[in-house]
CSV table of C-alpha atoms in Angstrom, one decimal:
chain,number,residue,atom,x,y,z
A,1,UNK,CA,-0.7,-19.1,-1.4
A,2,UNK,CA,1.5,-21.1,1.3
A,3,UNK,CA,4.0,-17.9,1.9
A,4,UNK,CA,0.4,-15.9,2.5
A,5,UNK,CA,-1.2,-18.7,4.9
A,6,UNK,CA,2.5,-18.9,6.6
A,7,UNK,CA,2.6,-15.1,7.2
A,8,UNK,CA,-1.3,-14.9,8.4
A,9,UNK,CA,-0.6,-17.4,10.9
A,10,UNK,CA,2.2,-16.1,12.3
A,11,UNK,CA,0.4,-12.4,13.0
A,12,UNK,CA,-1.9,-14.5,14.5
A,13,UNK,CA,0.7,-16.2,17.0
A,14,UNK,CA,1.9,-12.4,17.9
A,15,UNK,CA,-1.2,-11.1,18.5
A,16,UNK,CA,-2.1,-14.0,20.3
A,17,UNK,CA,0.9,-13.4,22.9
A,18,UNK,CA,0.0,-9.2,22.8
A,19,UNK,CA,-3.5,-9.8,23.7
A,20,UNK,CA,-2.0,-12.3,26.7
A,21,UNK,CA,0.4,-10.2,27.9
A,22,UNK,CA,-2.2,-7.2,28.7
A,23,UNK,CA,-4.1,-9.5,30.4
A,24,UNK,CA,-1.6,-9.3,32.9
A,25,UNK,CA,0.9,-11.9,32.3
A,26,UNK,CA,4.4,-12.2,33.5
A,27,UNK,CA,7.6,-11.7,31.2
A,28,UNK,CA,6.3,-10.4,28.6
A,29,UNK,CA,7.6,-8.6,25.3
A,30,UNK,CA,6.8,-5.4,25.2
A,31,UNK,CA,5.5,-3.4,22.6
A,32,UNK,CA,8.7,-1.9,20.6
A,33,UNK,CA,10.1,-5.8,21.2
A,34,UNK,CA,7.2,-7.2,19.4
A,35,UNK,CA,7.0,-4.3,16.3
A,36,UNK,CA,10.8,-5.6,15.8
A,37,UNK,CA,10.3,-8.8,15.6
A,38,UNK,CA,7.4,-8.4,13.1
A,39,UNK,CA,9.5,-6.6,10.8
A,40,UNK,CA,12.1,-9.4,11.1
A,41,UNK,CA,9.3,-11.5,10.2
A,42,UNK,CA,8.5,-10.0,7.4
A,43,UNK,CA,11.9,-9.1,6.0
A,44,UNK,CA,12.4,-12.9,6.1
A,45,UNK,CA,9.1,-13.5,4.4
A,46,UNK,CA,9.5,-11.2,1.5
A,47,UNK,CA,13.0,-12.7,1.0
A,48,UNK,CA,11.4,-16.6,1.2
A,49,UNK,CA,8.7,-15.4,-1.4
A,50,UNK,CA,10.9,-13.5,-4.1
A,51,UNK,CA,12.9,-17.2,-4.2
A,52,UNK,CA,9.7,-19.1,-4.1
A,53,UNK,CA,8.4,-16.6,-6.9
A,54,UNK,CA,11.6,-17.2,-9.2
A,55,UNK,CA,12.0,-21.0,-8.4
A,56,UNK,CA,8.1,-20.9,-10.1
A,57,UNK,CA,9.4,-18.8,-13.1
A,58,UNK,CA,12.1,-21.0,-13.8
A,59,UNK,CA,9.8,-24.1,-13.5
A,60,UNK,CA,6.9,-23.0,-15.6
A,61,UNK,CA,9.4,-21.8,-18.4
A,62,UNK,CA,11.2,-25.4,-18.6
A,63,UNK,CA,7.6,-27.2,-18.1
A,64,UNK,CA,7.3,-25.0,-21.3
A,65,UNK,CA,10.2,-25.9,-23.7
A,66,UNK,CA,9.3,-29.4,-22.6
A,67,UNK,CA,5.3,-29.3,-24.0
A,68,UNK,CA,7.0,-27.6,-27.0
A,69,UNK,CA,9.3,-30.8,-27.4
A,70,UNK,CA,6.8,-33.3,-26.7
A,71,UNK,CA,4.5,-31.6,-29.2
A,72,UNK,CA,6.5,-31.8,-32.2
A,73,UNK,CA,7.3,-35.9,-31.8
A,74,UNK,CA,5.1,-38.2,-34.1
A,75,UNK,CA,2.2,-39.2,-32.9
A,76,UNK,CA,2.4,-42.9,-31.8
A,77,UNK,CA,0.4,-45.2,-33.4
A,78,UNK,CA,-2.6,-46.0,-31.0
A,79,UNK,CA,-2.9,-49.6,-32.3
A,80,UNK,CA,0.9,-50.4,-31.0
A,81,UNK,CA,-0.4,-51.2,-27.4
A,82,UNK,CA,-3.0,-53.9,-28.9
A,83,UNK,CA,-1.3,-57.7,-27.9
A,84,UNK,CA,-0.6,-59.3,-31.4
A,85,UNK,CA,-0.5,-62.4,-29.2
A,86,UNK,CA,-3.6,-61.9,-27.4
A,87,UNK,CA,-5.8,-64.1,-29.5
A,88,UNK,CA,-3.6,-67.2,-29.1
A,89,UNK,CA,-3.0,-67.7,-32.8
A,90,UNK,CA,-0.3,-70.5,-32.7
A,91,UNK,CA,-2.0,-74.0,-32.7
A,92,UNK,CA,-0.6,-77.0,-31.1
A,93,UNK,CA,1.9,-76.0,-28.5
A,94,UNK,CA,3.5,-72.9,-30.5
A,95,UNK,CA,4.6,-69.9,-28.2
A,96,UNK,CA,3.5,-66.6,-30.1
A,97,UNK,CA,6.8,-63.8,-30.2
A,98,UNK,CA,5.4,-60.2,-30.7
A,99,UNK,CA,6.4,-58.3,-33.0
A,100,UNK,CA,5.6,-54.5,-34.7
A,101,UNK,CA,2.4,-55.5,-35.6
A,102,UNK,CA,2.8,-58.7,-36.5
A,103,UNK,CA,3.5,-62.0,-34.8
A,104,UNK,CA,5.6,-65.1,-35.0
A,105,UNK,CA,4.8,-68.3,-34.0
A,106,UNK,CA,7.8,-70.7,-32.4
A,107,UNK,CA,6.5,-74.5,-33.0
A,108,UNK,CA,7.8,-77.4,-31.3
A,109,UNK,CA,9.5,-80.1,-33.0
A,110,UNK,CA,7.1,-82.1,-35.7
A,111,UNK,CA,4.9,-78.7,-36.4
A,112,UNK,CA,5.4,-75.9,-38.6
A,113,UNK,CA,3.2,-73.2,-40.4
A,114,UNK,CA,2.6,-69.7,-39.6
A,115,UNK,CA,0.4,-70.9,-36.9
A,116,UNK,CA,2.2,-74.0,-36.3
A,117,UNK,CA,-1.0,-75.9,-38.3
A,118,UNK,CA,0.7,-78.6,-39.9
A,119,UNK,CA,2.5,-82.0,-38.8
A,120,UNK,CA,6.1,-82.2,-40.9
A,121,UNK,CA,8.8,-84.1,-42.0
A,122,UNK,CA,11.9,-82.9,-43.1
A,123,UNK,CA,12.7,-82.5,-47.3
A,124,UNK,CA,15.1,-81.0,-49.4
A,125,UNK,CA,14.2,-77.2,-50.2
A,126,UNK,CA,16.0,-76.5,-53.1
A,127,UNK,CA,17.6,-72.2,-53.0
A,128,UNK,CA,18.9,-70.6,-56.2
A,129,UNK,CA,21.5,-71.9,-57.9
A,130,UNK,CA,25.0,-71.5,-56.7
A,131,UNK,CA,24.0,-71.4,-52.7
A,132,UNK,CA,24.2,-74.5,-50.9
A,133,UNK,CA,21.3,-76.1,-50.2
A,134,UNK,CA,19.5,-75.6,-46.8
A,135,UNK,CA,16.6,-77.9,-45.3
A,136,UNK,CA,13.0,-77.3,-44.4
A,137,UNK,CA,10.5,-78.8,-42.9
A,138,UNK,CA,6.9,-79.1,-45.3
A,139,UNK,CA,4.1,-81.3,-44.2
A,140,UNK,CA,4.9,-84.7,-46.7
A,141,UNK,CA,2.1,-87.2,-46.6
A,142,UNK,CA,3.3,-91.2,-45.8
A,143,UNK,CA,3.7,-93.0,-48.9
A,144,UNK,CA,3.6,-96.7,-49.5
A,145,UNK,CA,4.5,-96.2,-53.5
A,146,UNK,CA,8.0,-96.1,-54.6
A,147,UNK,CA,11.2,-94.4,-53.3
A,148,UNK,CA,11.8,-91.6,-55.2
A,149,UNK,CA,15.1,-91.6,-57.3
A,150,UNK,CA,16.8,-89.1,-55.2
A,151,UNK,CA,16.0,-91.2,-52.0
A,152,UNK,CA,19.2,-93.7,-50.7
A,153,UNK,CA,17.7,-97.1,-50.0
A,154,UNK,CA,18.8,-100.3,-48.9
A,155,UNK,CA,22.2,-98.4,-47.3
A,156,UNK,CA,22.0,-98.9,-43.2
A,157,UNK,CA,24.5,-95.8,-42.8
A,158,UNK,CA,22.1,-93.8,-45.1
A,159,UNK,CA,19.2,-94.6,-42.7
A,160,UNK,CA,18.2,-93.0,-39.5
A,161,UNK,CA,15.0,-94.2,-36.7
A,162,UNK,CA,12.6,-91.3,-36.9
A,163,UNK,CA,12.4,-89.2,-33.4
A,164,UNK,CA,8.6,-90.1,-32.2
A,165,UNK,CA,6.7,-88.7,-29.5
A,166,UNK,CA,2.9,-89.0,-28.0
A,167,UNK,CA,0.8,-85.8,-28.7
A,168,UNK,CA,-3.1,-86.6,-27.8
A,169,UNK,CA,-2.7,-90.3,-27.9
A,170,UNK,CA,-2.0,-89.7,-31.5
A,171,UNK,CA,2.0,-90.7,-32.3
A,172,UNK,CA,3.8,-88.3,-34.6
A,173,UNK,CA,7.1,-88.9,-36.0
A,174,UNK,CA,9.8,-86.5,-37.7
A,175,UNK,CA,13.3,-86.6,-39.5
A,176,UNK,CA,16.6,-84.9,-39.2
A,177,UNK,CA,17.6,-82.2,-41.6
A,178,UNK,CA,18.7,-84.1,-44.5
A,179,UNK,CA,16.3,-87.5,-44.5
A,180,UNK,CA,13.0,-88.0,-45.3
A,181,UNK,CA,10.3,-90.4,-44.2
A,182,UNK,CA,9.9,-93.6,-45.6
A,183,UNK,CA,7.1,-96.6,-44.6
A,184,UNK,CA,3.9,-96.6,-43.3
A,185,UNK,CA,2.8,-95.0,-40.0
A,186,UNK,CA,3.4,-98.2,-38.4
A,187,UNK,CA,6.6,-98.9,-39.6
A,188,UNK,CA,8.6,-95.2,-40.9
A,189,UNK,CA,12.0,-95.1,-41.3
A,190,UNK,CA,13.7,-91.8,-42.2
A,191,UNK,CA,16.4,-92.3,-45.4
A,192,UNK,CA,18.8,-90.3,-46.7
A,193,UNK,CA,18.1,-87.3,-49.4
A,194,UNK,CA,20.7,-88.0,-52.2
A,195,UNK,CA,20.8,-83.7,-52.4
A,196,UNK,CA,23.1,-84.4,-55.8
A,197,UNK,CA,20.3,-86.3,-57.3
A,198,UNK,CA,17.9,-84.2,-56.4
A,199,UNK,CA,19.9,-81.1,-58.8
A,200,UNK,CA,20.9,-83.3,-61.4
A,201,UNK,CA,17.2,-84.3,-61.9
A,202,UNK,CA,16.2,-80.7,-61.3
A,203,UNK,CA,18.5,-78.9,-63.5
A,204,UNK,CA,18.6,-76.1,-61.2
A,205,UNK,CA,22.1,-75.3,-61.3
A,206,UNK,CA,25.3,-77.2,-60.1
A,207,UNK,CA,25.8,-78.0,-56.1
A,208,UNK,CA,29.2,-78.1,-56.3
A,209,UNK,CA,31.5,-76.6,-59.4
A,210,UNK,CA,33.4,-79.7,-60.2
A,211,UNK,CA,32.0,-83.0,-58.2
A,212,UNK,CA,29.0,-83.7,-55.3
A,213,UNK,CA,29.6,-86.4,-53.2
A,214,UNK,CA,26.5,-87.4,-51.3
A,215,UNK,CA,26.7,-87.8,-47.6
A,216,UNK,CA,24.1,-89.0,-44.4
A,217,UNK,CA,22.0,-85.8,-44.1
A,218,UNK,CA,23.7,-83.8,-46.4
A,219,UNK,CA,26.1,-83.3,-49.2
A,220,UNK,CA,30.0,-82.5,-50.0
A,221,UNK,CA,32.1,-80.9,-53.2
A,222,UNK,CA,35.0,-82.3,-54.2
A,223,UNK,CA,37.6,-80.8,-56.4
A,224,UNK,CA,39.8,-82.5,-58.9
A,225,UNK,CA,43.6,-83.6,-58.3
A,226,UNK,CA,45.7,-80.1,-58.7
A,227,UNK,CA,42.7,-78.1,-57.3
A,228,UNK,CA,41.5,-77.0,-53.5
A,229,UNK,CA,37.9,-76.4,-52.3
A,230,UNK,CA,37.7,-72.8,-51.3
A,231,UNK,CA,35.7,-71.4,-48.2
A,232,UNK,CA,32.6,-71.5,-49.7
A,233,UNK,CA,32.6,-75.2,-49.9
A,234,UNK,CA,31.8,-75.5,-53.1
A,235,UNK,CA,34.4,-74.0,-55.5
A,236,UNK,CA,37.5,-75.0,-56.8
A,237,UNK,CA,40.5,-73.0,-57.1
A,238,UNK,CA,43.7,-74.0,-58.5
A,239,UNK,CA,46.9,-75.3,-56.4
A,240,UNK,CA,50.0,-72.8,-58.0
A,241,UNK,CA,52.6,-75.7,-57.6
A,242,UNK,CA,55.9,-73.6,-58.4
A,243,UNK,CA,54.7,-70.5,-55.9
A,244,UNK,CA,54.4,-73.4,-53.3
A,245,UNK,CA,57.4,-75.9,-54.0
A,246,UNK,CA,55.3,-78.9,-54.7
A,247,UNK,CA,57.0,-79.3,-58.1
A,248,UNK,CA,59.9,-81.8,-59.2
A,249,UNK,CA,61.6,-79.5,-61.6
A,250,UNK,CA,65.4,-80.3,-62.5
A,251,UNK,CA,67.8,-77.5,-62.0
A,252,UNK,CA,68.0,-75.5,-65.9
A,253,UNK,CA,64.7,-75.5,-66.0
A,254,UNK,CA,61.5,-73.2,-65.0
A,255,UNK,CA,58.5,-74.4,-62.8
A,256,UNK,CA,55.2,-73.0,-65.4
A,257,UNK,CA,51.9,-73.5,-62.9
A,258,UNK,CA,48.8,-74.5,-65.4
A,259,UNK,CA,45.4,-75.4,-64.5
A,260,UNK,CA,45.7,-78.9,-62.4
A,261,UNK,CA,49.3,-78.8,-62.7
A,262,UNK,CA,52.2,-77.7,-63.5
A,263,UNK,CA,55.6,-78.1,-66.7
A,264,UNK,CA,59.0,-78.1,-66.5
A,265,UNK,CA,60.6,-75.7,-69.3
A,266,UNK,CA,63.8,-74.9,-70.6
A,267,UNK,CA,63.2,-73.0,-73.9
A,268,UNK,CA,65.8,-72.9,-76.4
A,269,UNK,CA,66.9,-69.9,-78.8
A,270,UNK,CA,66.8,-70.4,-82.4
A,271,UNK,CA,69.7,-72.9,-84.2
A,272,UNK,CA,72.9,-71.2,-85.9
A,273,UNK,CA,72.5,-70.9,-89.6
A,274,UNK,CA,74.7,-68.6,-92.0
A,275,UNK,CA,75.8,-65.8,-90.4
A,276,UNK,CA,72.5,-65.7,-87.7
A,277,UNK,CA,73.2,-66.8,-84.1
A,278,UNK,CA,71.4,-66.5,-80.5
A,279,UNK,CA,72.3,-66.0,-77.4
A,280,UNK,CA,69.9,-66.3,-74.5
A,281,UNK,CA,69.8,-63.3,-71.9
A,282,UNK,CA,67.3,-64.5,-69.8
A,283,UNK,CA,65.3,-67.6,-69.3
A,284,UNK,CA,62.5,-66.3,-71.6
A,285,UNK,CA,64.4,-64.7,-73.8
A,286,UNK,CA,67.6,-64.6,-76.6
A,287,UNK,CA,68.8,-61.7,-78.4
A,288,UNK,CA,70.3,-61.7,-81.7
A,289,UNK,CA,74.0,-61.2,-82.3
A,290,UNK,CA,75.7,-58.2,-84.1
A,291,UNK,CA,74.9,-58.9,-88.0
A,292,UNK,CA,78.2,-58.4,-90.4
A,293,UNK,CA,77.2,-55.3,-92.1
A,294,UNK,CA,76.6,-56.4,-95.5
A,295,UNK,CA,74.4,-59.8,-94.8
A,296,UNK,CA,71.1,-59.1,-95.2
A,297,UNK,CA,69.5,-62.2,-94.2
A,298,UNK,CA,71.1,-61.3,-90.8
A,299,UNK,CA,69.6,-57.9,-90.7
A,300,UNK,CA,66.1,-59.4,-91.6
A,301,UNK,CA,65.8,-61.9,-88.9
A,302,UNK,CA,64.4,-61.4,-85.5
A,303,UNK,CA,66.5,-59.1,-83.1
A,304,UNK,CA,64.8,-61.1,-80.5
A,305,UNK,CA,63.0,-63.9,-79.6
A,306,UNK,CA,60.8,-64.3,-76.4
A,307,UNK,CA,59.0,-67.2,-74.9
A,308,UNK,CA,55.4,-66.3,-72.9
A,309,UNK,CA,53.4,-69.1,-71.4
A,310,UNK,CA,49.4,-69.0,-70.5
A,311,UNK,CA,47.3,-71.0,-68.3
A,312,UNK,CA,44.0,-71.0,-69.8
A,313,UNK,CA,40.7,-72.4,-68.4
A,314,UNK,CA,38.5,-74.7,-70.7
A,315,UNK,CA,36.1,-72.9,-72.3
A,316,UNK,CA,37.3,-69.3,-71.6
A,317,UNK,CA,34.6,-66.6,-73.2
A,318,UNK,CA,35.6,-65.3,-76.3
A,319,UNK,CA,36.6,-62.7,-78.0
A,320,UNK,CA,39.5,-62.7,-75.0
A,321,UNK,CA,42.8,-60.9,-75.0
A,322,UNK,CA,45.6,-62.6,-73.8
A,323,UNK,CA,49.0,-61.3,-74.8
A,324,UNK,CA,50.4,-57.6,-75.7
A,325,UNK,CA,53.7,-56.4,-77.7
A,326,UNK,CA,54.8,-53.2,-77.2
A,327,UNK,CA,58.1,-50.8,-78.3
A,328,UNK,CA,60.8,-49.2,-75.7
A,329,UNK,CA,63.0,-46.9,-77.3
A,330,UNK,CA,66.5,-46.5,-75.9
A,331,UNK,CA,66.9,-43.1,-73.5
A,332,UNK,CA,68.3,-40.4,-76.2
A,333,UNK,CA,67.7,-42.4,-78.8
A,334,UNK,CA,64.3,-41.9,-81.6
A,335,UNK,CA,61.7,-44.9,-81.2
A,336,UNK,CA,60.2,-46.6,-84.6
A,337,UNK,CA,57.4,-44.1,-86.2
A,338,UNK,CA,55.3,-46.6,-87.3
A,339,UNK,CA,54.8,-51.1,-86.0
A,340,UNK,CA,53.4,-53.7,-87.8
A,341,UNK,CA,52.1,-56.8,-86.2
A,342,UNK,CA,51.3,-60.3,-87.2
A,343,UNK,CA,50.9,-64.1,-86.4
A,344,UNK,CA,53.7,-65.5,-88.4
A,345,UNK,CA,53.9,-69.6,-86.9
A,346,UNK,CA,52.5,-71.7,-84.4
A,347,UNK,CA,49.4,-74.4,-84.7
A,348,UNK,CA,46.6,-72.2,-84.2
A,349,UNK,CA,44.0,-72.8,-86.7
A,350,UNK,CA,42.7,-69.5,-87.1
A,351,UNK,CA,41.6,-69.7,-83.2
A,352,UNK,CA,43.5,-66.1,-82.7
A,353,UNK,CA,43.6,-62.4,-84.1
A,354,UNK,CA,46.7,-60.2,-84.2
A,355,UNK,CA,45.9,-56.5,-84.1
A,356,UNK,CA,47.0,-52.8,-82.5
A,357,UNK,CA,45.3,-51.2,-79.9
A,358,UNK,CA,46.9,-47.9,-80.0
A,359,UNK,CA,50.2,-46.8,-81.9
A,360,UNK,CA,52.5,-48.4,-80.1
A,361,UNK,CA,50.8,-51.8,-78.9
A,362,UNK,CA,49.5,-54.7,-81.0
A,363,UNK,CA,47.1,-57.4,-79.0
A,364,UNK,CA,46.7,-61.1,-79.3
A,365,UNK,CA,42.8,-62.1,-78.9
A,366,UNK,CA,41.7,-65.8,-79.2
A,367,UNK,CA,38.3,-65.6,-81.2
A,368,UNK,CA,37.8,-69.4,-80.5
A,369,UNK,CA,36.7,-71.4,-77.4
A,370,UNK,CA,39.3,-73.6,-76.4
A,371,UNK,CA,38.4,-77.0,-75.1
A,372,UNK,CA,41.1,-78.6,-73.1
A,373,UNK,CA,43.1,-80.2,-72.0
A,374,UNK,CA,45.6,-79.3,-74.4
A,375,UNK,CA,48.6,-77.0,-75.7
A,376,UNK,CA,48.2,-74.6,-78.6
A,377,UNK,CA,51.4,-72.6,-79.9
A,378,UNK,CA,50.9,-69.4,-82.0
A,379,UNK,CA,54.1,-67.0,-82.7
A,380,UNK,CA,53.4,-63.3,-83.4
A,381,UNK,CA,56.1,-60.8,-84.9
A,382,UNK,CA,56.3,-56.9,-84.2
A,383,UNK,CA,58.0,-55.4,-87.1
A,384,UNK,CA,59.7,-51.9,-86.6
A,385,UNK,CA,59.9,-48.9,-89.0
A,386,UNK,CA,61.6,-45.6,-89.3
A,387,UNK,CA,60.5,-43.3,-92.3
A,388,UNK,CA,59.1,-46.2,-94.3
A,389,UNK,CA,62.3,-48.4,-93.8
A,390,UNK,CA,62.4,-51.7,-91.7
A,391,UNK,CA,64.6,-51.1,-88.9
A,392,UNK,CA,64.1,-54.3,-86.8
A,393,UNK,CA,61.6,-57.5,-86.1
A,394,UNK,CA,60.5,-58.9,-82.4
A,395,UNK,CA,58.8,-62.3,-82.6
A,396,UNK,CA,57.0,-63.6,-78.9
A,397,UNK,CA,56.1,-67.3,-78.9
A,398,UNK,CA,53.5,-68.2,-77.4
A,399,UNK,CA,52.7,-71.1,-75.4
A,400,UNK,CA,48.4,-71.6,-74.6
A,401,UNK,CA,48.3,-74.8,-71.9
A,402,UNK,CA,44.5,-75.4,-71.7
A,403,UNK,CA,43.1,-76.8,-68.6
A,404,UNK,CA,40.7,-79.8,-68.5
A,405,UNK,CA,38.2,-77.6,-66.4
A,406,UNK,CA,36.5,-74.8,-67.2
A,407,UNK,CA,37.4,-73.2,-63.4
């Protein structure tokens, strides 16, 4: 439309000048001049309306493809541009937060409620068990009846002045995380939440695993001597004195780390008797020496003797296995075709099980809680056999040292 308006009017301009130049004027085109100059005109305006025609093309198509895109978007959801906010739903002094349609209300300092409706104080809010415990603020009325038994009275550093402020002529008053209000109206004071007491009288679960110690304003765990608090502030984890050199142990002896602690050991191989002797190949461990070929007794005794030593919590869950014996053959030479396993010493009581997990391996599995502290021995054998004939015995002693904890 343009390109045709453009064109008409510039006909019109050289028509204009023809129609003067008859009329007599001077310097004039004449008429061959002004029939080239028309077809330069409209060489130049074909060209200028093929590119105006493809620049079209090109924008309608990509106009298109976007109208095709827009199309297949969800449909937003009309309500989203309705204000959430715009009814002023938090009450006394709360700034409203939009959100996807829903609101928050932000109250200032002695409010709270989803619309900021309620005057508070601050009270223990007890989470599940095993979390530490957090603080929020619940609208408490003012008492003048008894402390409760988890409240710390009559303690200045366990007491705090309440933070007070005019709102409407009226005065309201509020406590730091960790105290609650105590007194009249007139006269409050904010005490100390004993958050200890307030589990123990709950039985919701322990604060801390071994020991809560009560603080101002809140609480903190404390582990026994031997232990360390870990990150989580309120378990305890034990302190390996032989990995870390914090042991007093003599030279001949071996640092054993047990729950709290730690022993000194220097185990000893079996005495000399008859023709049966030890000697000891390792710190854990003695071997039998060569047996004269035709003493029996020698033959039947153990080939070795181990010492193992376990670091047991109190209370461990039972059934529980704790210790494995297993056969090595020499390379190129048979192993054993059949074990046998047993409990053969040691002041168990019946608190364990010997028996074989698979053909080569016998287990040792305490069936009985163990209360500690204290130190249980049990000695298993292995017994070897080769086509029905006893070839050899292994006997492991066992050591159990029971902690006083059950972490």
């Amino acid at each position: 439309m343009a390109l045709s308006m453009l064109r008409s009017g510039l006909l019109f301009l050289c028509l204009t000048t023809i129609h003067t130049c008859n009329g007599g004027g001077q310097n004039c085109m004449d008429k061959h001049q002004v029939v080239g100059v028309l077809r330069q005109m409209e060489k130049f305006l074909k060209g200028q309306e093929m590119r105006f025609t493809e620049g079209l093309r090109i924008m309608k198509s990509k106009l298109a493809t976007l109208q095709n895109s827009v199309s297949k978007l969800p449909q937003a959801d009309q309500s989203a541009d309705v204000s959430e906010c715009s009814s002023n739903p938090c009450q006394n002094g709360g700034t409203c937060v939009e959100g996807v349609n829903q609101y928050k209300c932000t109250c200032p300092q002695s409010w709270s409620g989803s619309s900021c409706q309620h005057q508070t104080q601050t009270v223990v809010h007890r989470p599940s068990p095993g979390r530490r415990a957090k603080f929020k603020l619940l609208p408490l009325p003012l008492s003048r009846s008894a402390p409760p038994e988890w409240s710390v009275m009559n303690d200045p550093a366990f007491s705090r002045r309440p933070r007070c402020a005019k709102v409407d002529r009226a005065q309201h008053c509020s406590c730091d995380a960790g105290f609650h209000m105590s007194g009249t109206s007139d006269n409050s004071i904010c005490q100390d939440v004993n958050e200890c007491e307030v589990y123990r009288l709950d039985q919701g679960g322990k604060l801390c695993v071994y020991e809560c110690v009560n603080v101002p304003g809140s609480y903190q765990c404390s582990c026994p001597r031997g232990y360390k608090l870990l990150p989580d502030g309120r378990s305890c984890e034990d302190v390996d004195e032989c990995l870390t050199q914090q042991h007093n142990c003599s030279r001949g002896t071996t640092c054993i780390n047990t729950g709290g602690g730690f022993q000194c050991v220097s185990p000893e191989c079996p005495r000399s008797h008859g023709n049966i002797s030890y000697v000891k190949t390792s710190p854990f461990q003695c071997e039998r020496n060569p047996c004269p070929m035709e003493s029996r007794s020698c033959h039947l005794a153990p080939k070795t003797v181990s010492f193992h030593y376990l670091s047991l919590p109190s209370n461990l869950q039972t059934p529980a296995t704790l210790f494995r014996m297993a056969t090595a053959a020499a390379p190129g030479r048979p192993g054993p075709d059949s074990l046998r396993f047993g409990i053969v010493g040691g002041n168990s009581r019946g608190m364990f099980v010997m028996q074989r997990s698979d053909r080569q391996t016998g287990e040792l599995i305490l069936v009985q809680g163990l209360r500690g502290p204290q130190d249980i021995s049990v000695d298993v054998d292995m017994s070897e056999y080769s086509e029905r004939t006893f070839q050899a015995k292994h006997v492991a002693k066992v050591h159990v040292l029971v902690s006083a904890y059950d972490f």
